[in-house]
mmCIF file of C-alpha atoms in Angstrom:
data_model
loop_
_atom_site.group_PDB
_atom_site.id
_atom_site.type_symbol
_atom_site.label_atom_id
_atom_site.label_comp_id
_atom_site.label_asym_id
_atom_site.label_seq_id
_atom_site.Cartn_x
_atom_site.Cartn_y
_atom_site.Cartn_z
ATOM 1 C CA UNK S 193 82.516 -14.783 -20.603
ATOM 2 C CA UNK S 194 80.967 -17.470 -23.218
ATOM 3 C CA UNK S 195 79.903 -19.806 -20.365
ATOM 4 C CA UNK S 196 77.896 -16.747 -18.748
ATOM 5 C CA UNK S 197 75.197 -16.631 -22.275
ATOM 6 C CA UNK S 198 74.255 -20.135 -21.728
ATOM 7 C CA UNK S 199 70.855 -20.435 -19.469
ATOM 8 C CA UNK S 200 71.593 -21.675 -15.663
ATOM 9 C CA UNK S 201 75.656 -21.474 -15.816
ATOM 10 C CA UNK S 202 77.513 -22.496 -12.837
ATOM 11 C CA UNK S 203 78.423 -19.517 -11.050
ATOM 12 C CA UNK S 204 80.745 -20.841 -8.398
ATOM 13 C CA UNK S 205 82.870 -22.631 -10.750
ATOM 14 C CA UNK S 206 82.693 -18.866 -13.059
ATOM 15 C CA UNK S 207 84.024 -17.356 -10.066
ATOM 16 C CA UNK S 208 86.589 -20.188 -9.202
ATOM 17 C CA UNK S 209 88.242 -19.743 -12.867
ATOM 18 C CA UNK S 210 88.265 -16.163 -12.580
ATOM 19 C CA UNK S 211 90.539 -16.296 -9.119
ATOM 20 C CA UNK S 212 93.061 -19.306 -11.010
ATOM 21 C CA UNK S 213 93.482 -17.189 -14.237
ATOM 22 C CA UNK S 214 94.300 -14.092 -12.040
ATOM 23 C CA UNK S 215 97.086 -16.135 -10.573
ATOM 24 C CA UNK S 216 97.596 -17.201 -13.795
ATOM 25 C CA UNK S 217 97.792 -14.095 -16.331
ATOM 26 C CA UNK S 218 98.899 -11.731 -13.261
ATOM 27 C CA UNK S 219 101.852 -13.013 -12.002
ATOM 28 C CA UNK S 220 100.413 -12.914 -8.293
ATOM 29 C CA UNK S 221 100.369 -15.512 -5.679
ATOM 30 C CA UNK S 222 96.750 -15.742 -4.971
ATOM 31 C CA UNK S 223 93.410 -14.406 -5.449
ATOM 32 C CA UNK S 224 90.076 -14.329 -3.344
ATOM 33 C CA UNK S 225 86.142 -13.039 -4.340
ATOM 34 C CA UNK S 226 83.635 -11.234 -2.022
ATOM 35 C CA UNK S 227 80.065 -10.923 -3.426
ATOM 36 C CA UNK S 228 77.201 -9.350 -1.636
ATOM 37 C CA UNK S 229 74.302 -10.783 -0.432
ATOM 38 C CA UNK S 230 70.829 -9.591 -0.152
ATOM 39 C CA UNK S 231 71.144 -7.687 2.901
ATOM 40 C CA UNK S 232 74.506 -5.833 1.597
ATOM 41 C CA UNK S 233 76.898 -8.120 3.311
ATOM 42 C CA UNK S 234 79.831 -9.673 2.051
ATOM 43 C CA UNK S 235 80.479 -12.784 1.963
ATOM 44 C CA UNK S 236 83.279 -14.662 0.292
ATOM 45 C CA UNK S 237 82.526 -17.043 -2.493
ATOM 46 C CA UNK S 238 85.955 -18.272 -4.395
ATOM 47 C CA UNK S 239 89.535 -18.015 -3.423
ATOM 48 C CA UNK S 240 92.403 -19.622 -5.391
ATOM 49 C CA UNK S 241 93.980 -21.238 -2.505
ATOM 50 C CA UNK S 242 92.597 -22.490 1.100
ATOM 51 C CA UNK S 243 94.761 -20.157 2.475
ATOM 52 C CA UNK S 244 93.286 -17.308 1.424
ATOM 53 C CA UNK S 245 89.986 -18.535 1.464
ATOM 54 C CA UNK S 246 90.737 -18.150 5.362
ATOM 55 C CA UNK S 247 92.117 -14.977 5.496
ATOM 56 C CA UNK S 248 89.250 -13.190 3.395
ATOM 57 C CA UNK S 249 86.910 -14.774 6.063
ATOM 58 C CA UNK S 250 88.929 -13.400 8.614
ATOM 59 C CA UNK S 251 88.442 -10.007 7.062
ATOM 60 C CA UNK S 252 84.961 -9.963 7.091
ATOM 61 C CA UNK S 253 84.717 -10.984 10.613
ATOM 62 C CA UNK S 254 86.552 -7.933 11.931
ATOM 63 C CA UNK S 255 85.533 -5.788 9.889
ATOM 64 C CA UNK S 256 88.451 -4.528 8.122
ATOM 65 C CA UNK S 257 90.835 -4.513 5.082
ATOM 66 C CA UNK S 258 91.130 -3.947 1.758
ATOM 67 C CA UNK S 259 88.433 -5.416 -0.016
ATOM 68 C CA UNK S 260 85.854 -4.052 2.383
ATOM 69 C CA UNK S 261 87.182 -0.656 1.727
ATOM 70 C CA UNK S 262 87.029 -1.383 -1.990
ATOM 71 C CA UNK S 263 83.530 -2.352 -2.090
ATOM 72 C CA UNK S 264 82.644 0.930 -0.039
ATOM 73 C CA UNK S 265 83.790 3.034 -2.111
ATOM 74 C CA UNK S 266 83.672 1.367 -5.668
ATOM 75 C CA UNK S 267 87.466 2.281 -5.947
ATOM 76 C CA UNK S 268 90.600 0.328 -6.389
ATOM 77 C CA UNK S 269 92.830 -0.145 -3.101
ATOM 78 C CA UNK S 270 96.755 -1.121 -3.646
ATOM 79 C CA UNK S 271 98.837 -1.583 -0.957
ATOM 80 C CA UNK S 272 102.493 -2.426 -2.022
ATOM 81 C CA UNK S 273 104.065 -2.972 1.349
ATOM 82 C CA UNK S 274 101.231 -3.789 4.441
ATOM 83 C CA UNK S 275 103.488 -3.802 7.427
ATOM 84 C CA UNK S 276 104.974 -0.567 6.030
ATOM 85 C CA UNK S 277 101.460 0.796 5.314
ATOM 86 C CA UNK S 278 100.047 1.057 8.925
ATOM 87 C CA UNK S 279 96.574 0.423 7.900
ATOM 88 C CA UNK S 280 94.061 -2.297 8.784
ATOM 89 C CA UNK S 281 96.084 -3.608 11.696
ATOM 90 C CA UNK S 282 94.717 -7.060 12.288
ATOM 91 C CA UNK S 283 94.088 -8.121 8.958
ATOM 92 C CA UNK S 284 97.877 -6.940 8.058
ATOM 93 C CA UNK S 285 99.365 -9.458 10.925
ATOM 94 C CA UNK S 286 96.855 -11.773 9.558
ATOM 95 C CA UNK S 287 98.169 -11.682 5.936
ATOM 96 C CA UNK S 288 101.742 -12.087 7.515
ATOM 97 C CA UNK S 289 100.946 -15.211 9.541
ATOM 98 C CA UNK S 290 100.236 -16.821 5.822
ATOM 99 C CA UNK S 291 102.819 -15.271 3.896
ATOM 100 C CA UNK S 292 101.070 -12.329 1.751
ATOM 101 C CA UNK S 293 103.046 -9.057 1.797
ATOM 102 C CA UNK S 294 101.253 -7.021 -0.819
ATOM 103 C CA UNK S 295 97.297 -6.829 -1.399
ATOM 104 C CA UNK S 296 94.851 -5.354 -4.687
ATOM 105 C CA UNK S 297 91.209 -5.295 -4.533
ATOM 106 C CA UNK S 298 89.559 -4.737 -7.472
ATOM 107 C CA UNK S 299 85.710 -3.169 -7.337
ATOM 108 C CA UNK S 300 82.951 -5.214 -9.631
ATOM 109 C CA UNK S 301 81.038 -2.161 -10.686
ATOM 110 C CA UNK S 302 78.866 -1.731 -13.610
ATOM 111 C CA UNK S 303 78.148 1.666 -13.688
ATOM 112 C CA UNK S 304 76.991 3.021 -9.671
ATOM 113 C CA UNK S 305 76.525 -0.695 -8.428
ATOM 114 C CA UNK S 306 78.805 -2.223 -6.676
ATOM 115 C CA UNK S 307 78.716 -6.042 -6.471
ATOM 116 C CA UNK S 308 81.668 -7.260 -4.688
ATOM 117 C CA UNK S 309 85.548 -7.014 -5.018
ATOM 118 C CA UNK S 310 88.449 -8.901 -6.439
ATOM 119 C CA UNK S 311 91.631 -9.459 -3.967
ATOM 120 C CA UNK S 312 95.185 -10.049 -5.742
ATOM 121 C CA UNK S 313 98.067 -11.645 -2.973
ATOM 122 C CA UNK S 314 101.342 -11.317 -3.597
ATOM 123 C CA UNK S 315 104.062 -12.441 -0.889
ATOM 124 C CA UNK S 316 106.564 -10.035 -1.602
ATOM 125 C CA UNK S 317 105.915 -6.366 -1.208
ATOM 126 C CA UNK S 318 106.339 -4.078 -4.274
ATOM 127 C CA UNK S 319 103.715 -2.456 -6.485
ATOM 128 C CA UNK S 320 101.903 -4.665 -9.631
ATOM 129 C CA UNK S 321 102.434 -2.549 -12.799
ATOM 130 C CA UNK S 322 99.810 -0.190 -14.567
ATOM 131 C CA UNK S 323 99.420 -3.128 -17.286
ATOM 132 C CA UNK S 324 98.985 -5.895 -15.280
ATOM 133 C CA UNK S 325 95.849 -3.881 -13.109
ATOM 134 C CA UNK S 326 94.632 -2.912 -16.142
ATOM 135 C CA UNK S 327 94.139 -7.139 -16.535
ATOM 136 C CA UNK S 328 93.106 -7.343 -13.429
ATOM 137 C CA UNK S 329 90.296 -5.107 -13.254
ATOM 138 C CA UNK S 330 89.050 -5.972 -17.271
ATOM 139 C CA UNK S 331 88.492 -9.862 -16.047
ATOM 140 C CA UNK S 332 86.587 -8.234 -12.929
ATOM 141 C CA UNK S 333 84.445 -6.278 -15.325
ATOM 142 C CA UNK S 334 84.399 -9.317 -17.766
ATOM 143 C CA UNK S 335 82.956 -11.229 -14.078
ATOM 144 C CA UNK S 336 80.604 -8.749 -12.979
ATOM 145 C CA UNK S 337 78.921 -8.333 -17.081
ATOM 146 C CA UNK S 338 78.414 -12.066 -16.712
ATOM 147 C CA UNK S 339 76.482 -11.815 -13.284
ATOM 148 C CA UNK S 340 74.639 -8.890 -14.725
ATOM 149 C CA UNK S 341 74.049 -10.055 -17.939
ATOM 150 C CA UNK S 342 71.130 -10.997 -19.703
ATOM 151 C CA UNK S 343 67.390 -11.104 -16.850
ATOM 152 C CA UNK S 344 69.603 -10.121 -14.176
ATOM 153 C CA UNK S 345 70.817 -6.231 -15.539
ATOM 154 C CA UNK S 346 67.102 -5.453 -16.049
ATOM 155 C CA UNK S 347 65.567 -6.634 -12.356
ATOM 156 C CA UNK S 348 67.537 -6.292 -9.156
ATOM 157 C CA UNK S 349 65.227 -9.110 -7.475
ATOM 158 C CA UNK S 350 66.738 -11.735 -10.297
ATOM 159 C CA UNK S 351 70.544 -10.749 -9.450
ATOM 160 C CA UNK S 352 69.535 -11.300 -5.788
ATOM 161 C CA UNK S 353 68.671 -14.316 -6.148
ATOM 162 C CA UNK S 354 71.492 -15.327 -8.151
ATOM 163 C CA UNK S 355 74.171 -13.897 -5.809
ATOM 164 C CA UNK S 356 71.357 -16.317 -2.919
ATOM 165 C CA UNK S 357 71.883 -19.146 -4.873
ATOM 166 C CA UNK S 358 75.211 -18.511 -5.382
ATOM 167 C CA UNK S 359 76.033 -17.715 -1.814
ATOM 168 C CA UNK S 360 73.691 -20.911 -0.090
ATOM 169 C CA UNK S 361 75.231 -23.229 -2.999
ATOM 170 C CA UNK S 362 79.496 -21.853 -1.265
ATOM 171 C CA UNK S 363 77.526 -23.390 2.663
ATOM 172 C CA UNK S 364 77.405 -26.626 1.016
ATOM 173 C CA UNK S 365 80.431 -26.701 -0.500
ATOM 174 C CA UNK S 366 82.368 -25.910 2.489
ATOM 175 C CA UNK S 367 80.061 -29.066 3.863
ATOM 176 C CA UNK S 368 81.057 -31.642 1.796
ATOM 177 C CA UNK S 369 84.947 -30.486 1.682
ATOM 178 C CA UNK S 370 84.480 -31.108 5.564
ATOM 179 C CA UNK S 371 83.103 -34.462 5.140
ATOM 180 C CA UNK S 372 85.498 -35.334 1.955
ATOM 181 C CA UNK S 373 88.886 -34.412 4.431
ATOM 182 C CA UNK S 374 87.419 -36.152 7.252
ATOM 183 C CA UNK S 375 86.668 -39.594 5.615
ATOM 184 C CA UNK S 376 89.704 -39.662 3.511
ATOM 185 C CA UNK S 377 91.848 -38.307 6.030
ATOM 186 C CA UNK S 378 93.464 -35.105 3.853
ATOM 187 C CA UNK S 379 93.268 -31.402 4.349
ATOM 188 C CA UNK S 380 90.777 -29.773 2.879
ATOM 189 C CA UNK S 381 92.492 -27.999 -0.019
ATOM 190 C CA UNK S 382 93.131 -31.446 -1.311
ATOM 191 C CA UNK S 383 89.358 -32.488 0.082
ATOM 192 C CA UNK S 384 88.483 -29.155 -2.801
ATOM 193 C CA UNK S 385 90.642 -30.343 -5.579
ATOM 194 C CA UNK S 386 88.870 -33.353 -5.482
ATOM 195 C CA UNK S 387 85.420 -32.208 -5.541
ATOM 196 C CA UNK S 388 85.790 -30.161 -8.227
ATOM 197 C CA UNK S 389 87.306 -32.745 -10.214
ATOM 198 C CA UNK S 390 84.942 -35.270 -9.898
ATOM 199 C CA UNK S 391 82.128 -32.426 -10.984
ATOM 200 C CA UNK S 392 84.224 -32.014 -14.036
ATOM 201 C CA UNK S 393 84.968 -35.556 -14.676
ATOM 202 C CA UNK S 394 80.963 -36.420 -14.264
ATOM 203 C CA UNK S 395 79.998 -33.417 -16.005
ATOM 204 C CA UNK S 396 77.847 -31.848 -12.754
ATOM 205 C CA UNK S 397 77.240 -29.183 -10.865
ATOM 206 C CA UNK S 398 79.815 -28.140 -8.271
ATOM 207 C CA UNK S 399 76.856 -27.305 -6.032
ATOM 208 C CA UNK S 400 74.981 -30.301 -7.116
ATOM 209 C CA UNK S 401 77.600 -32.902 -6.398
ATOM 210 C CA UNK S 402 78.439 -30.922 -2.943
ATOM 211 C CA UNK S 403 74.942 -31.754 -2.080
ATOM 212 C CA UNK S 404 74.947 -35.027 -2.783
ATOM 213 C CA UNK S 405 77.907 -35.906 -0.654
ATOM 214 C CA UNK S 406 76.004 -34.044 2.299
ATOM 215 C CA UNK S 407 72.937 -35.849 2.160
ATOM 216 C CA UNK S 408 74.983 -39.456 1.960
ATOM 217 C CA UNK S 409 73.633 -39.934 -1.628
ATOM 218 C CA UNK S 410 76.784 -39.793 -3.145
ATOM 219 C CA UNK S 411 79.524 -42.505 -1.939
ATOM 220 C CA UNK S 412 82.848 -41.745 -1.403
ATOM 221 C CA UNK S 413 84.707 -45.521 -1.596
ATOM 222 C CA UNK S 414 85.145 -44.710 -5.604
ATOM 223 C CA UNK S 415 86.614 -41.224 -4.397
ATOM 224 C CA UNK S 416 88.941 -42.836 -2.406
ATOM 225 C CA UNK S 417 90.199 -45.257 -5.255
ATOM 226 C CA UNK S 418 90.828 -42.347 -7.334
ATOM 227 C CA UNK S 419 92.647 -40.228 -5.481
ATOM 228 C CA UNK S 420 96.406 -39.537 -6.448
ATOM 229 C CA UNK S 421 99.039 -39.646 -4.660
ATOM 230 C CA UNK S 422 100.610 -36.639 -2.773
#
């Protein structure tokens, strides 16, 4: 919440903390982010794990599961068991094909608006207790404050284009991830890791960095070098 009062905060790396400290504080196995865009469609922008990053596009693209449902209606969606459930079909086999048994999505609402929705994994089916949702949905409020906060909670057209920025800034970052596994030869979970570390270790901009690797500016040979082992 502190890094959101500075001026020009990274948001994608905001975002990327939140999903780890989910993990993290909640006991859960993963965690993935959907914001909206400008024309109120949802796109995802963090995920703790590649994994997941995959199956939240996958829900998007037809159209169905949890988090889409959450973001509807502005209200929280557990379900404890999703082969038992019945519900949302293909995004249920989906979520088996990687391992996830049990899904959360958490609404980030301040008041009537609804922003996007917070997905907590687990791969064993069972319900997460009244406590630990409680968690849950405080560091999605804590999220959404710091995307509303400040220029952005008085004029729509500023959040806009910070959830723009935010959203264009995730296309380039999947770009240089591609370009990352493909000249080192690793997946691109790994290809992630390593971006974000070297933004941290340099002190730049996720999005920055990302863009630089694109556009050839930034050369990979010292990447290589630095990479660890398994």
């Amino acid at each position: 919440m502190a890094d959101t009062l500075v001026d020009d905060f990274d948001v994608l790396e905001f975002l990327h903390v939140l999903t780890e400290r989910c993990v993290e504080l909640l006991g859960i196995s993963a965690a993935g982010l959907l914001l909206t865009d400008q024309q109120d469609t949802l796109q995802v922008v963090a995920a703790s794990s590649e994994r997941t990053r995959l199956l939240e596009l996958f829900q998007l693209q037809t159209d169905q599961g949890p988090c889409l449902d959450c973001f509807r209606t502005g209200q929280p969606v557990s379900v404890v068991d999703l082969p038992a459930a019945g519900r949302w079909p293909r995004f249920t086999a989906a979520a088996a094909e990687v391992g996830f048994a049990a899904v959360h999505a958490l609404p980030m609402r301040l008041r009537s608006e609804v922003i996007g929705a917070l997905n907590l994994f687990d791969t064993h089916p069972g319900a997460l207790d009244e406590g630990k949702l409680r968690v849950g949905q405080a560091l999605a409020d804590v999220a959404t404050i710091g995307l509303l906060q400040q220029r952005a909670i008085h004029r729509r057209d500023i959040l806009t284009e910070q959830l723009q920025t935010a959203l264009n800034s995730r296309v380039l970052i999947e770009q240089a991830k591609g370009v990352i596994a493909e000249r080192l030869q690793m997946d691109v979970g790994e290809a992630f890791a390593l971006l974000r570390n070297g933004a941290r270790s340099h002190n730049r901009r996720l999005s920055d960095l990302a863009r630089a690797i694109v556009d050839g500016s930034e050369q990979l040979t010292p990447w290589a070098a630095a990479r660890q082992p398994g």
